[in-house]
Coordinates of N, CA and C in Angstrom, one line a residue:
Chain A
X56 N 8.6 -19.7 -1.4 CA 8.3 -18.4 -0.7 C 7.1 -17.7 -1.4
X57 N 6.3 -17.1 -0.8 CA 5.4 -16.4 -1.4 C 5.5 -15.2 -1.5
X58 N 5.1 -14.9 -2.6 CA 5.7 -13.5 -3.2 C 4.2 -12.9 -4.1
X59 N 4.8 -11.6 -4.7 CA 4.6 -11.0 -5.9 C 5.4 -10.9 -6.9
X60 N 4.8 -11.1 -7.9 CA 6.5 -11.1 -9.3 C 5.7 -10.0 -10.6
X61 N 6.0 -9.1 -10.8 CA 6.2 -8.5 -11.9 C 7.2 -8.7 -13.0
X62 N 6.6 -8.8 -14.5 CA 7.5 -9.2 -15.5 C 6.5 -8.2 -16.6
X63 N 7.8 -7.3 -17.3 CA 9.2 -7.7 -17.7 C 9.5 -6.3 -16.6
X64 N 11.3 -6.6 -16.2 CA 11.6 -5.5 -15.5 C 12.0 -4.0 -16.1
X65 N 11.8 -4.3 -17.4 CA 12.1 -3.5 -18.6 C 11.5 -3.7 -19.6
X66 N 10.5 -2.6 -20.0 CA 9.6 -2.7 -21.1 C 9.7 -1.8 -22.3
X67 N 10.0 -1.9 -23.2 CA 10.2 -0.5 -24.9 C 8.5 -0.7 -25.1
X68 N 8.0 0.4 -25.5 CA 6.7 0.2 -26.9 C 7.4 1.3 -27.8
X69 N 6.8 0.9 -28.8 CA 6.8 2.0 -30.4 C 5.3 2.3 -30.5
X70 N 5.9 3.5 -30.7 CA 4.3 4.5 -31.2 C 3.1 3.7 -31.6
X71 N 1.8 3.8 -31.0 CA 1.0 3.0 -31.6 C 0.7 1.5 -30.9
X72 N 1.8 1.2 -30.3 CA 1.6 -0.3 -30.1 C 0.9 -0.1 -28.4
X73 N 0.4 -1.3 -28.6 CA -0.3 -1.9 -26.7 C 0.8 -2.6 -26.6
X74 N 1.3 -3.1 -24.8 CA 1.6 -3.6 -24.2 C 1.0 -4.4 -23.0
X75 N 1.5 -4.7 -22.7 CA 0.9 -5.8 -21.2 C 2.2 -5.9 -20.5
X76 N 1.5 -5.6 -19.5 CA 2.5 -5.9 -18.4 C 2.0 -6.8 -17.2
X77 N 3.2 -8.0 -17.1 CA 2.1 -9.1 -16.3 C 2.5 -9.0 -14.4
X78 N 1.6 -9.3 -13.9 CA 1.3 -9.5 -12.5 C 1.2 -10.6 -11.6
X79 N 2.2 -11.0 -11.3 CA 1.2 -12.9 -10.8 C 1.7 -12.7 -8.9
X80 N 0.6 -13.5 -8.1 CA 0.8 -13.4 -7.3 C 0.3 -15.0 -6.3
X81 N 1.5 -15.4 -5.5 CA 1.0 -16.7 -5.0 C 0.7 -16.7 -3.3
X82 N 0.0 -15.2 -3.0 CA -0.3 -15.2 -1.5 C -1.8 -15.5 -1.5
X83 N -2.1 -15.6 -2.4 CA -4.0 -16.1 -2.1 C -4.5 -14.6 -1.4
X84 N -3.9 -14.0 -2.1 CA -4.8 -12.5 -1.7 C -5.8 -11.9 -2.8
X85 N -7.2 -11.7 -1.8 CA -8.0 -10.8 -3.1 C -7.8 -10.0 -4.0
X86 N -7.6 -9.2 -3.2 CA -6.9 -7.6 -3.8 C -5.9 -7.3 -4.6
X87 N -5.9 -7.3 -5.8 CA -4.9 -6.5 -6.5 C -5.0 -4.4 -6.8
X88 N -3.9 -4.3 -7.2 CA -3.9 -3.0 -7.3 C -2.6 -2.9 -8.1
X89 N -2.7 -2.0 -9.5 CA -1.7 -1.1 -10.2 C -1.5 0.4 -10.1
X90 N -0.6 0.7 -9.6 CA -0.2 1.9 -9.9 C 1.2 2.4 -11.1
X91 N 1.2 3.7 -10.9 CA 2.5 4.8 -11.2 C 2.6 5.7 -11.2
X92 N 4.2 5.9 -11.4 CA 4.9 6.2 -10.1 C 5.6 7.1 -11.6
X93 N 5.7 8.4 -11.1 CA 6.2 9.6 -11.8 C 7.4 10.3 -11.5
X94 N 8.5 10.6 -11.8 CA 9.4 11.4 -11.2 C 8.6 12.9 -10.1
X95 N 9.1 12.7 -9.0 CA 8.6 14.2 -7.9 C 7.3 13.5 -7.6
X96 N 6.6 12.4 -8.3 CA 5.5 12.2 -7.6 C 5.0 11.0 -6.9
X97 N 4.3 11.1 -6.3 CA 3.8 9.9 -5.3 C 3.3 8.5 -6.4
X98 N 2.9 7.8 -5.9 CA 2.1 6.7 -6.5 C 0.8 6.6 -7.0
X99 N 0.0 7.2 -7.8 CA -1.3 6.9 -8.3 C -1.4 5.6 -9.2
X100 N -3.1 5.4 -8.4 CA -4.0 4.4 -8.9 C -4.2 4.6 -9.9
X101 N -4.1 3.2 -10.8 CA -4.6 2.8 -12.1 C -6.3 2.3 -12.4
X102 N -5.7 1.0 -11.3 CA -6.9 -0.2 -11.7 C -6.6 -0.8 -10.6
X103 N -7.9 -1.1 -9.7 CA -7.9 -2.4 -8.8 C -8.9 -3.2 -9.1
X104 N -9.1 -4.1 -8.0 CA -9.5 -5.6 -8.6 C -9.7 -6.1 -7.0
X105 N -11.0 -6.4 -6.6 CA -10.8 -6.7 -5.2 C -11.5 -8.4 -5.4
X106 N -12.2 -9.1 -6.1 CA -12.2 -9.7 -6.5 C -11.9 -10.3 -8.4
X107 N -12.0 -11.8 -8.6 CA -11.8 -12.4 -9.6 C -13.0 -12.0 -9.9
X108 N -12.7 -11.7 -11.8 CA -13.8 -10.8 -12.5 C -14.5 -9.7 -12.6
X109 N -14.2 -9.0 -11.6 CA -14.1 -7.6 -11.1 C -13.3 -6.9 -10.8
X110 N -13.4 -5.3 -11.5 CA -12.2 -4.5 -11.2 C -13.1 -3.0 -11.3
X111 N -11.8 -2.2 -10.8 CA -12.9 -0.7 -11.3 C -11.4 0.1 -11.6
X112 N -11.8 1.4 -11.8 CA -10.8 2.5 -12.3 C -10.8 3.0 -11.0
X113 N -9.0 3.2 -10.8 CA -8.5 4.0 -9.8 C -8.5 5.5 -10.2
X114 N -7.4 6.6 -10.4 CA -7.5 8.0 -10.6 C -7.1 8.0 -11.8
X115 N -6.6 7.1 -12.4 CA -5.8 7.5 -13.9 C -5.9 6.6 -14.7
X116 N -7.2 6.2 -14.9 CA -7.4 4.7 -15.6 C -7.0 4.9 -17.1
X117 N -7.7 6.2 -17.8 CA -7.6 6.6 -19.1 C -6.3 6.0 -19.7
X118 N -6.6 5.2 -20.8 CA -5.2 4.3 -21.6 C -5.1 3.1 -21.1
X119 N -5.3 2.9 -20.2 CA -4.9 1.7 -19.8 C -6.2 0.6 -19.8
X120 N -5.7 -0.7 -19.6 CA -6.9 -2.1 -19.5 C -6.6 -2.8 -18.8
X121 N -7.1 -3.7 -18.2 CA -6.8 -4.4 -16.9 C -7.8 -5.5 -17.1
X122 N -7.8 -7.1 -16.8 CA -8.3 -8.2 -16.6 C -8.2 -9.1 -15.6
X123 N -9.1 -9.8 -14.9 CA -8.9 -10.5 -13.7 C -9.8 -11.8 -13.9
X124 N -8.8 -12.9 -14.4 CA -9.9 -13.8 -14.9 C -9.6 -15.0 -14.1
X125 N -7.8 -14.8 -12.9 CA -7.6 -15.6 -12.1 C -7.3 -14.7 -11.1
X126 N -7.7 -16.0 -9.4 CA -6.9 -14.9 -8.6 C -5.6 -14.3 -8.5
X127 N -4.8 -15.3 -8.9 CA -3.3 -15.2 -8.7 C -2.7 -14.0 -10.2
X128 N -3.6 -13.1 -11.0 CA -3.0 -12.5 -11.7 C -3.5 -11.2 -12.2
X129 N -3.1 -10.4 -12.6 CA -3.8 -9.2 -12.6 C -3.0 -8.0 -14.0
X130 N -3.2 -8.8 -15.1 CA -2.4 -8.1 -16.2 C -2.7 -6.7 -16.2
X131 N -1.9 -5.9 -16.5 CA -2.2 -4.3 -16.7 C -1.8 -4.0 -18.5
X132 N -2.1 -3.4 -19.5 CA -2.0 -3.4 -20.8 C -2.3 -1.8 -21.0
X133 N -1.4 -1.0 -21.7 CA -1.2 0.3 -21.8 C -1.3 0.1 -23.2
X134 N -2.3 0.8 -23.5 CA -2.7 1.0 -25.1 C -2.4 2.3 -25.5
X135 N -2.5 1.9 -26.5 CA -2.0 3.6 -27.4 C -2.7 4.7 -27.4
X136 N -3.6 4.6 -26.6 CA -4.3 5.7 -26.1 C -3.6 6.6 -24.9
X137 N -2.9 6.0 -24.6 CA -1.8 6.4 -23.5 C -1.0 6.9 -23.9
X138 N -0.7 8.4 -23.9 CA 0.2 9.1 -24.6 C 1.5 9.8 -24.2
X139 N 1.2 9.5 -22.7 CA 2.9 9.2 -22.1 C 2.6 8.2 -21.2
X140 N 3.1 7.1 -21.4 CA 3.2 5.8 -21.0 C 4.7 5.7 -20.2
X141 N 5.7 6.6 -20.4 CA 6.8 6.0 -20.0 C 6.7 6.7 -18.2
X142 N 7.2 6.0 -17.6 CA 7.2 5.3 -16.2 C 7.4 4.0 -15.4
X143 N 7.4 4.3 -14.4 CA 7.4 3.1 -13.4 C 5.8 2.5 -13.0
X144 N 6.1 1.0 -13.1 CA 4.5 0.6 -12.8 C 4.9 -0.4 -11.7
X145 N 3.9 -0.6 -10.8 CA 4.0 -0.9 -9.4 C 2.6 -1.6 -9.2
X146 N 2.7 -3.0 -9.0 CA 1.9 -4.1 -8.6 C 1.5 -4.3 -7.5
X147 N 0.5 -4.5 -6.6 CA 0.5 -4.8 -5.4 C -1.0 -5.7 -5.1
X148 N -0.6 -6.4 -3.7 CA -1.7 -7.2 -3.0 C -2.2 -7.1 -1.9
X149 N -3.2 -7.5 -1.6 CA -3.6 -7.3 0.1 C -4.3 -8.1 0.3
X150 N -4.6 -8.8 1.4 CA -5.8 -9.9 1.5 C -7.0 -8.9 2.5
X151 N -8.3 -9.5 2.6 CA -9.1 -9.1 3.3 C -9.3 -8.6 4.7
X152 N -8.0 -9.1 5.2 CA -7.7 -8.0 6.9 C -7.2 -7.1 6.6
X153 N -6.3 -6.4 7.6 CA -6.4 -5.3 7.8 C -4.5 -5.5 7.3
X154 N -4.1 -6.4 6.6 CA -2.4 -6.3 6.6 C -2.5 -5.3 5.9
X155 N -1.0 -5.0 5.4 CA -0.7 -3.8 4.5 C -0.9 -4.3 3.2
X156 N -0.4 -3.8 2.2 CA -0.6 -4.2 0.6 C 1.2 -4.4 0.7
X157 N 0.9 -5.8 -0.1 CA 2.6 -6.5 -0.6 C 2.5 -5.7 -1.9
X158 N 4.2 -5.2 -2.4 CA 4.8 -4.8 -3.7 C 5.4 -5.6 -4.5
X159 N 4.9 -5.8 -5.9 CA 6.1 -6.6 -6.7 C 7.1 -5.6 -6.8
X160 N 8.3 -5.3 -7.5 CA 9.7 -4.7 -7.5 C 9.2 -4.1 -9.1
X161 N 8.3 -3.9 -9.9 CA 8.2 -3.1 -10.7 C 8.5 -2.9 -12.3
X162 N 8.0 -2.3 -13.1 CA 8.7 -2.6 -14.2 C 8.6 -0.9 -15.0
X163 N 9.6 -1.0 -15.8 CA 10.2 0.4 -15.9 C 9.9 0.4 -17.7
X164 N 8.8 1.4 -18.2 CA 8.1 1.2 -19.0 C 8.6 2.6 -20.0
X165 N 9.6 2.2 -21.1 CA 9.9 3.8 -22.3 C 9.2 3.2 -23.3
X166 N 9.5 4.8 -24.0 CA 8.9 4.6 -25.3 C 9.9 4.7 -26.2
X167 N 9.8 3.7 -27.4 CA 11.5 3.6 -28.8 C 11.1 4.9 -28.8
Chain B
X104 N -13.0 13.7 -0.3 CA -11.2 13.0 -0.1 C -10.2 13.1 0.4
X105 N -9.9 12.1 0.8 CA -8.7 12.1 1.4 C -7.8 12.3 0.8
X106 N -6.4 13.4 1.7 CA -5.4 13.7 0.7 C -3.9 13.5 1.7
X107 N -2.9 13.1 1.0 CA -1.7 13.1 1.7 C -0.7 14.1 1.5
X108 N -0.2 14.7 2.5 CA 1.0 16.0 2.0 C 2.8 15.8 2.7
X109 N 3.6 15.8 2.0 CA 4.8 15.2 2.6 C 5.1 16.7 2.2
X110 N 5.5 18.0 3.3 CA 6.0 19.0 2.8 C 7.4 19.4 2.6
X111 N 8.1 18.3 2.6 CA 9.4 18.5 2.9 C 10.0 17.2 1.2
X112 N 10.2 17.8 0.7 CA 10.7 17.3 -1.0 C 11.9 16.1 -0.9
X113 N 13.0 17.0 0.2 CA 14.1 16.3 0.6 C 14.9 16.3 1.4
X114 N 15.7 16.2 2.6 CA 16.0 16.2 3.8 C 17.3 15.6 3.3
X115 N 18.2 15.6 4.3 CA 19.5 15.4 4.5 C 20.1 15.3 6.3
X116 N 20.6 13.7 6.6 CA 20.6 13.6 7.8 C 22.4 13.3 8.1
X117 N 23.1 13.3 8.9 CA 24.6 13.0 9.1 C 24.1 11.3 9.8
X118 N 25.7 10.8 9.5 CA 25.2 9.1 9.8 C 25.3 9.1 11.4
X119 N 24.1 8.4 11.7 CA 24.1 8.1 13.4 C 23.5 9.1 14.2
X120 N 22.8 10.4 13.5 CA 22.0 11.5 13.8 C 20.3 10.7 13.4
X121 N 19.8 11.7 14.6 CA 18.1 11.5 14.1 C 17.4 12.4 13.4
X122 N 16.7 11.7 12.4 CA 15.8 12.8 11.8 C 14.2 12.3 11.4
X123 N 13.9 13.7 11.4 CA 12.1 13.6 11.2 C 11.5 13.9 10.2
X124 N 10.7 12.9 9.4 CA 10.3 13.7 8.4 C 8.6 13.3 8.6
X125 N 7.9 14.3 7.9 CA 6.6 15.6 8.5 C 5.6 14.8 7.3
X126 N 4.6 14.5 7.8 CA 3.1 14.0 6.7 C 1.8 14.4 7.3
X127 N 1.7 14.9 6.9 CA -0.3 15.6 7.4 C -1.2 15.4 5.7
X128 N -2.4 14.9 6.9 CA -3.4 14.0 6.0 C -5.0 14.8 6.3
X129 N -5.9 14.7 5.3 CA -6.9 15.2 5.4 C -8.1 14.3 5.4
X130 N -8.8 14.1 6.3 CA -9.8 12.9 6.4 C -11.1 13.4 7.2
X131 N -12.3 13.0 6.7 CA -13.4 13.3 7.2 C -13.7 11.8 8.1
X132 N -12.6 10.2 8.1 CA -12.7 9.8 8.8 C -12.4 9.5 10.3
X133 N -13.4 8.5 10.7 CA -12.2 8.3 12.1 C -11.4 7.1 12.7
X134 N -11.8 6.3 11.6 CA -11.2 4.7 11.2 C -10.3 4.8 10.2
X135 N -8.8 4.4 10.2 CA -8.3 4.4 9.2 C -6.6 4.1 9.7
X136 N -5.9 3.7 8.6 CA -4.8 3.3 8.5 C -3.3 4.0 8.0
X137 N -2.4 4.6 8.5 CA -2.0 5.1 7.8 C 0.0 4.1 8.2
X138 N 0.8 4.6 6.8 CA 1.8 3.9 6.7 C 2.7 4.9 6.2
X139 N 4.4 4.1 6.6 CA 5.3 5.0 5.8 C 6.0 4.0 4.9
X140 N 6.4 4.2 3.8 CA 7.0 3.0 2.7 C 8.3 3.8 2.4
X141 N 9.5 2.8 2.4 CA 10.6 3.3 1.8 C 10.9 2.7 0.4
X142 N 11.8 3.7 -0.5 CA 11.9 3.2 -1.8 C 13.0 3.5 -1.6
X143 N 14.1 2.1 -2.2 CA 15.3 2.7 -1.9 C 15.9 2.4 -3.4
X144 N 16.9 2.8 -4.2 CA 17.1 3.2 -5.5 C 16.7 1.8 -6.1
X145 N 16.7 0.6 -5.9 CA 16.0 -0.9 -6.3 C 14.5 -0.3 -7.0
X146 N 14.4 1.0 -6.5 CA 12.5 0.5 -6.3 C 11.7 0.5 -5.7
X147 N 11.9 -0.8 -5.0 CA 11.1 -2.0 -4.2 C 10.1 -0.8 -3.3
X148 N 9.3 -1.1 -3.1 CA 8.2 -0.5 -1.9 C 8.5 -1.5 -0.7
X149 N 9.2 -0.9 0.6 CA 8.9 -1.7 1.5 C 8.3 -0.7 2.7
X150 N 7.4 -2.0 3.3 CA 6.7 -1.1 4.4 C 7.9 -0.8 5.7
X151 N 7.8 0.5 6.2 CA 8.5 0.9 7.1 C 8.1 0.8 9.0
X152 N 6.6 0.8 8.3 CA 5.7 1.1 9.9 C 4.5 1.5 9.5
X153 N 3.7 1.1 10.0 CA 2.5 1.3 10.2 C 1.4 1.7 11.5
X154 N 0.1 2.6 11.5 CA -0.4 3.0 12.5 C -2.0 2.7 12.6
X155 N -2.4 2.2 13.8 CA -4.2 2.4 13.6 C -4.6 3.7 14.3
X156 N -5.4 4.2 13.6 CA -6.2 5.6 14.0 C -6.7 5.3 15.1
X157 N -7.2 4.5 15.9 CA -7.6 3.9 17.1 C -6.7 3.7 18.1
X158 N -5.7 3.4 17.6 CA -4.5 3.3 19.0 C -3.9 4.6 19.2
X159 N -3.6 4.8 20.1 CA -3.3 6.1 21.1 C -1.7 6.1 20.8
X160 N -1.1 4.9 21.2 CA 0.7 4.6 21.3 C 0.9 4.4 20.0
X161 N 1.9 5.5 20.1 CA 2.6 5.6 18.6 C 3.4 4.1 18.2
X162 N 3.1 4.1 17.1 CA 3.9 2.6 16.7 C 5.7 3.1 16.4
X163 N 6.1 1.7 17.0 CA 7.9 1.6 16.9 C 8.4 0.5 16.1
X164 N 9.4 0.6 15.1 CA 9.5 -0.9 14.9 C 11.1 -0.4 14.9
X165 N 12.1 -1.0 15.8 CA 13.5 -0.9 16.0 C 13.6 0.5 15.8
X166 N 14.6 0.8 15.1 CA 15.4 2.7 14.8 C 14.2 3.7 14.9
X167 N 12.8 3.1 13.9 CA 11.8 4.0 13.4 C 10.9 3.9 14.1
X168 N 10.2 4.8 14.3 CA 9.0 5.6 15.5 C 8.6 6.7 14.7
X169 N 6.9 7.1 15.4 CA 6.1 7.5 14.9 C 5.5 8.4 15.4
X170 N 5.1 9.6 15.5 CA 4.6 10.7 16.0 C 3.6 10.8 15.9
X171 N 2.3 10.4 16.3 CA 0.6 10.2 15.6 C 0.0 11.3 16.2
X172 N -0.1 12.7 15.4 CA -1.4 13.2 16.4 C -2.7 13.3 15.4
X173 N -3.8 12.7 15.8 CA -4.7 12.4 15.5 C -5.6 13.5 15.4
X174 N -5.9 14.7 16.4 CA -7.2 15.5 16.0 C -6.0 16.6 15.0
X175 N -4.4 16.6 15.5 CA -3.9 17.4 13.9 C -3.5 16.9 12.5
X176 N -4.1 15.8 12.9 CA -3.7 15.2 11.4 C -2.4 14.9 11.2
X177 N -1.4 14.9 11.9 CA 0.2 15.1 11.3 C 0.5 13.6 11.7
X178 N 1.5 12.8 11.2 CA 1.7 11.5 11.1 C 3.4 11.2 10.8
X179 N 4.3 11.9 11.8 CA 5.9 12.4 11.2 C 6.4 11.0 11.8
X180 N 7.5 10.6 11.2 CA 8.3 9.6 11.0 C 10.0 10.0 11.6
X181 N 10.0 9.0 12.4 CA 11.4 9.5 13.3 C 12.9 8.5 13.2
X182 N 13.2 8.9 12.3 CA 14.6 7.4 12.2 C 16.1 8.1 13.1
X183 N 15.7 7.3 14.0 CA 17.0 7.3 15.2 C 18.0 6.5 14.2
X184 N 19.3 7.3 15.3 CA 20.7 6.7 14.3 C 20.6 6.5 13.2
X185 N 20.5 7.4 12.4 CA 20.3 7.0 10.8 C 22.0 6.2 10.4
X186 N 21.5 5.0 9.1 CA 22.7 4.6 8.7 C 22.7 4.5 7.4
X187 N 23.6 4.8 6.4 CA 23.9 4.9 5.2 C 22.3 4.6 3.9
X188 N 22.1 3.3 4.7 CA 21.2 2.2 4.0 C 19.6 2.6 4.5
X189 N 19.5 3.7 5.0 CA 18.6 4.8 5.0 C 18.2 5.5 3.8
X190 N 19.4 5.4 3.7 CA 19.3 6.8 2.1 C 18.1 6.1 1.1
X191 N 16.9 7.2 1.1 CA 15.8 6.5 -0.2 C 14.7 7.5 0.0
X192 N 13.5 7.5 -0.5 CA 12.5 7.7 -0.8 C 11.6 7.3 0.3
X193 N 10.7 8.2 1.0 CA 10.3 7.8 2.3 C 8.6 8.5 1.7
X194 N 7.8 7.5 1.5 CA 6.4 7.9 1.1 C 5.1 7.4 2.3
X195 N 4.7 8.7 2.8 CA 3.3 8.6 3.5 C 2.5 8.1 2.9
X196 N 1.8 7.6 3.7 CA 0.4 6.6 2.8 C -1.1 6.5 4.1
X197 N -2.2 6.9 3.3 CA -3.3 6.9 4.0 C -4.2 5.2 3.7
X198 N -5.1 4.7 4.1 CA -5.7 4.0 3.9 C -7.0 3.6 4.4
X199 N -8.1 4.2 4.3 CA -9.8 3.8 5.0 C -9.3 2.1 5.6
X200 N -10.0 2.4 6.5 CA -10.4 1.1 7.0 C -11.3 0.3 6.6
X201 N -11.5 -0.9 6.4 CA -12.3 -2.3 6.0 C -12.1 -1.9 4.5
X202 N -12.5 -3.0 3.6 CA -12.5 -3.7 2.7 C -13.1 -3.4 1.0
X203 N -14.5 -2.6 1.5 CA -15.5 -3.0 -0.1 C -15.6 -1.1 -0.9
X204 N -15.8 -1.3 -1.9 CA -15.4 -0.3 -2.9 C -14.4 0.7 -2.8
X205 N -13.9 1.5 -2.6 CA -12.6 2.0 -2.4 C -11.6 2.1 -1.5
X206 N -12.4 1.9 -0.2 CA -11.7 1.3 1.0 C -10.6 0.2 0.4
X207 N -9.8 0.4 1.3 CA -8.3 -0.1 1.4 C -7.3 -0.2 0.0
X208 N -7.8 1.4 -1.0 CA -6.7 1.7 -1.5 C -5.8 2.6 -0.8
X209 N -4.5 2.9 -1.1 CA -3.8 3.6 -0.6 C -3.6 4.9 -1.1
X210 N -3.5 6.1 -0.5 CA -3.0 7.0 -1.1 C -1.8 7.9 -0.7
X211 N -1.5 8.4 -1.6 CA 0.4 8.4 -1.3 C 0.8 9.9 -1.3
X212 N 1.3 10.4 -0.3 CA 2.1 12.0 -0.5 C 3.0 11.6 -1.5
X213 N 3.9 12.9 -1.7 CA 4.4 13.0 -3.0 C 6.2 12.4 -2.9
X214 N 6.3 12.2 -1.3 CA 7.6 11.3 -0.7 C 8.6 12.4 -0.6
X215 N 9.4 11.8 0.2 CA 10.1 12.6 0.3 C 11.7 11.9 0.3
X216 N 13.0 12.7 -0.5 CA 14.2 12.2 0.0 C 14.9 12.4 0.8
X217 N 15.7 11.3 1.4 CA 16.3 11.3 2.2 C 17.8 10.7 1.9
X218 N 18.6 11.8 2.1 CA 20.1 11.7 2.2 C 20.7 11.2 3.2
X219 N 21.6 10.8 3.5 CA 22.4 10.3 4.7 C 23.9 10.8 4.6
X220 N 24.6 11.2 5.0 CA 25.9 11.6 4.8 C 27.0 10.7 5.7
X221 N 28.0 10.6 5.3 CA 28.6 9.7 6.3 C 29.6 10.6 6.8

C-alpha cells in the first residue's frame, strides 16, 4: 500500500540537543511539506520542498532544518535554536495535480 | 494573504442531529481550493471534502455537504446525522491553485471541536 510514514511516534530532546525527525514516502509525489500543530491552534508551515534538492521556509522555519536529497524523503531536524520545540509535527505529500496533500499520523515531540 | 477563520472554537451536536460548522476565508484570488480535514483524537489528518472555486455545486461526499458561497467567502460544513465517531477536530483549509512557489500550500483556520453526545 502506499502511504506516508512518519517515525518516531514519540520523540524526548534534552536541552541543547538537535533531533530529526524522519519522513518517508512511497506515492512518487513531488511535494513534501512539514508542519505544527499547537494546542487551540491550526497547522503552520515549517518547510516545504516541491522538488528533490530544493526546499524553502514556510511561516515558522526559525530552528528548524530540513533536506531533500531523495524523493521519497523529507527529514525535518529541530535544533536547539528552537526554544519550544514541544509539539505535534505533521508530514505531508501532494503530487503535481490538483489532489489534496496525503498525512503521515505524526510524531509528538517533548522536552526531558 | 490569504487567511482562514473557523469562528466557532467548539460546537456540540446530539447523535443523529445535524450540524454546521462556519469557515470564512480571505482571498484576492479567483482560482483556488478549499478543504475540510478531520482530526480525530489518533491525530491522523483526514480529508473530509473538498471544493473548486470554479464549481458552482456544492460538493457532498455521503453525511457531509458543503455550503460554498463564493463572492462571501464563507465555506461552512454540514454533517447530517451526526454519529459518535464524528467527535474530532474539524480544520478549514485554503489552497491557491496550480503548483510553483507557494501555490499549493495549505492554510489552516484554527479548527474547530466537535462534540457529539449520545
Amino acid at each position: 500500500d502506499g502511504g506516508i510514514t512518519q517515525s518516531p511516534k514519540y520523540l524526548f530532546r534534552k536541552e541543547g540537543q538537535n533531533v530529526t525527525l524522519s519522513c518517508e514516502q512511497n506515492l512518487n509525489h513531488d511535494a513534501m511539506y512539514w508542519y505544527r500543530q499547537d494546542p487551540g491552534q491550526g497547522l503552520r508551515l515549517i518547510y516545504y520542498s516541491q522538488i528533490v534538492n530544493d526546499f524553502q521556509k514556510g511561516d515558522i522555519a526559525e530552528g528548524y532544518s530540513v533536506s531533500r536529497e531523495k524523493k521519497e524523503s523529507f527529514p525535518l531536524t529541530v535544533t536547539s535554536a528552537q526554544k519550544n520545540p514541544t509539539a505535534f509535527y505533521l508530514c505531508a505529500c501532494r503530487d503535481r495535480d490538483n489532489q489534496p496533500q496525503h498525512f503521515g499520523d505524526g510524531t509528538r515531540l517533548s522536552i526531558l | 494573504a490569504q487567511t482562514v477563520t473557523q469562528s466557532q472554537p467548539e460546537m456540540s451536536v446530539q447523535e443523529a442531529e445535524t450540524v454546521t460548522l462556519s469557515c470564512t476565508y480571505d482571498t484576492s484570488e479567483s482560482d483556488y481550493y478549499l478543504f475540510w480535514y478531520k482530526q480525530p483524537p489518533s491525530r491522523q489528518m483526514i480529508l473530509v471534502i473538498r471544493q473548486e472555486a470554479y464549481k458552482q455545486q456544492n460538493a457532498t461526499e455521503n453525511r457531509f455537504s458543503v455550503n460554498f458561497q463564493k463572492a462571501a467567502k464563507s465555506f461552512s460544513l454540514k454533517i447530517s446525522d451526526s454519529q459518535l465517531g464524528d467527535a474530532a477536530m474539524y480544520f478549514c483549509a485554503y489552497r491557491s491553485a496550480g503548483y510553483g512557489g507557494s501555490q499549493g500550500n495549505l492554510i489552516f483556520g484554527k479548527g474547530t471541536k466537535l462534540s457529539v453526545k449520545p
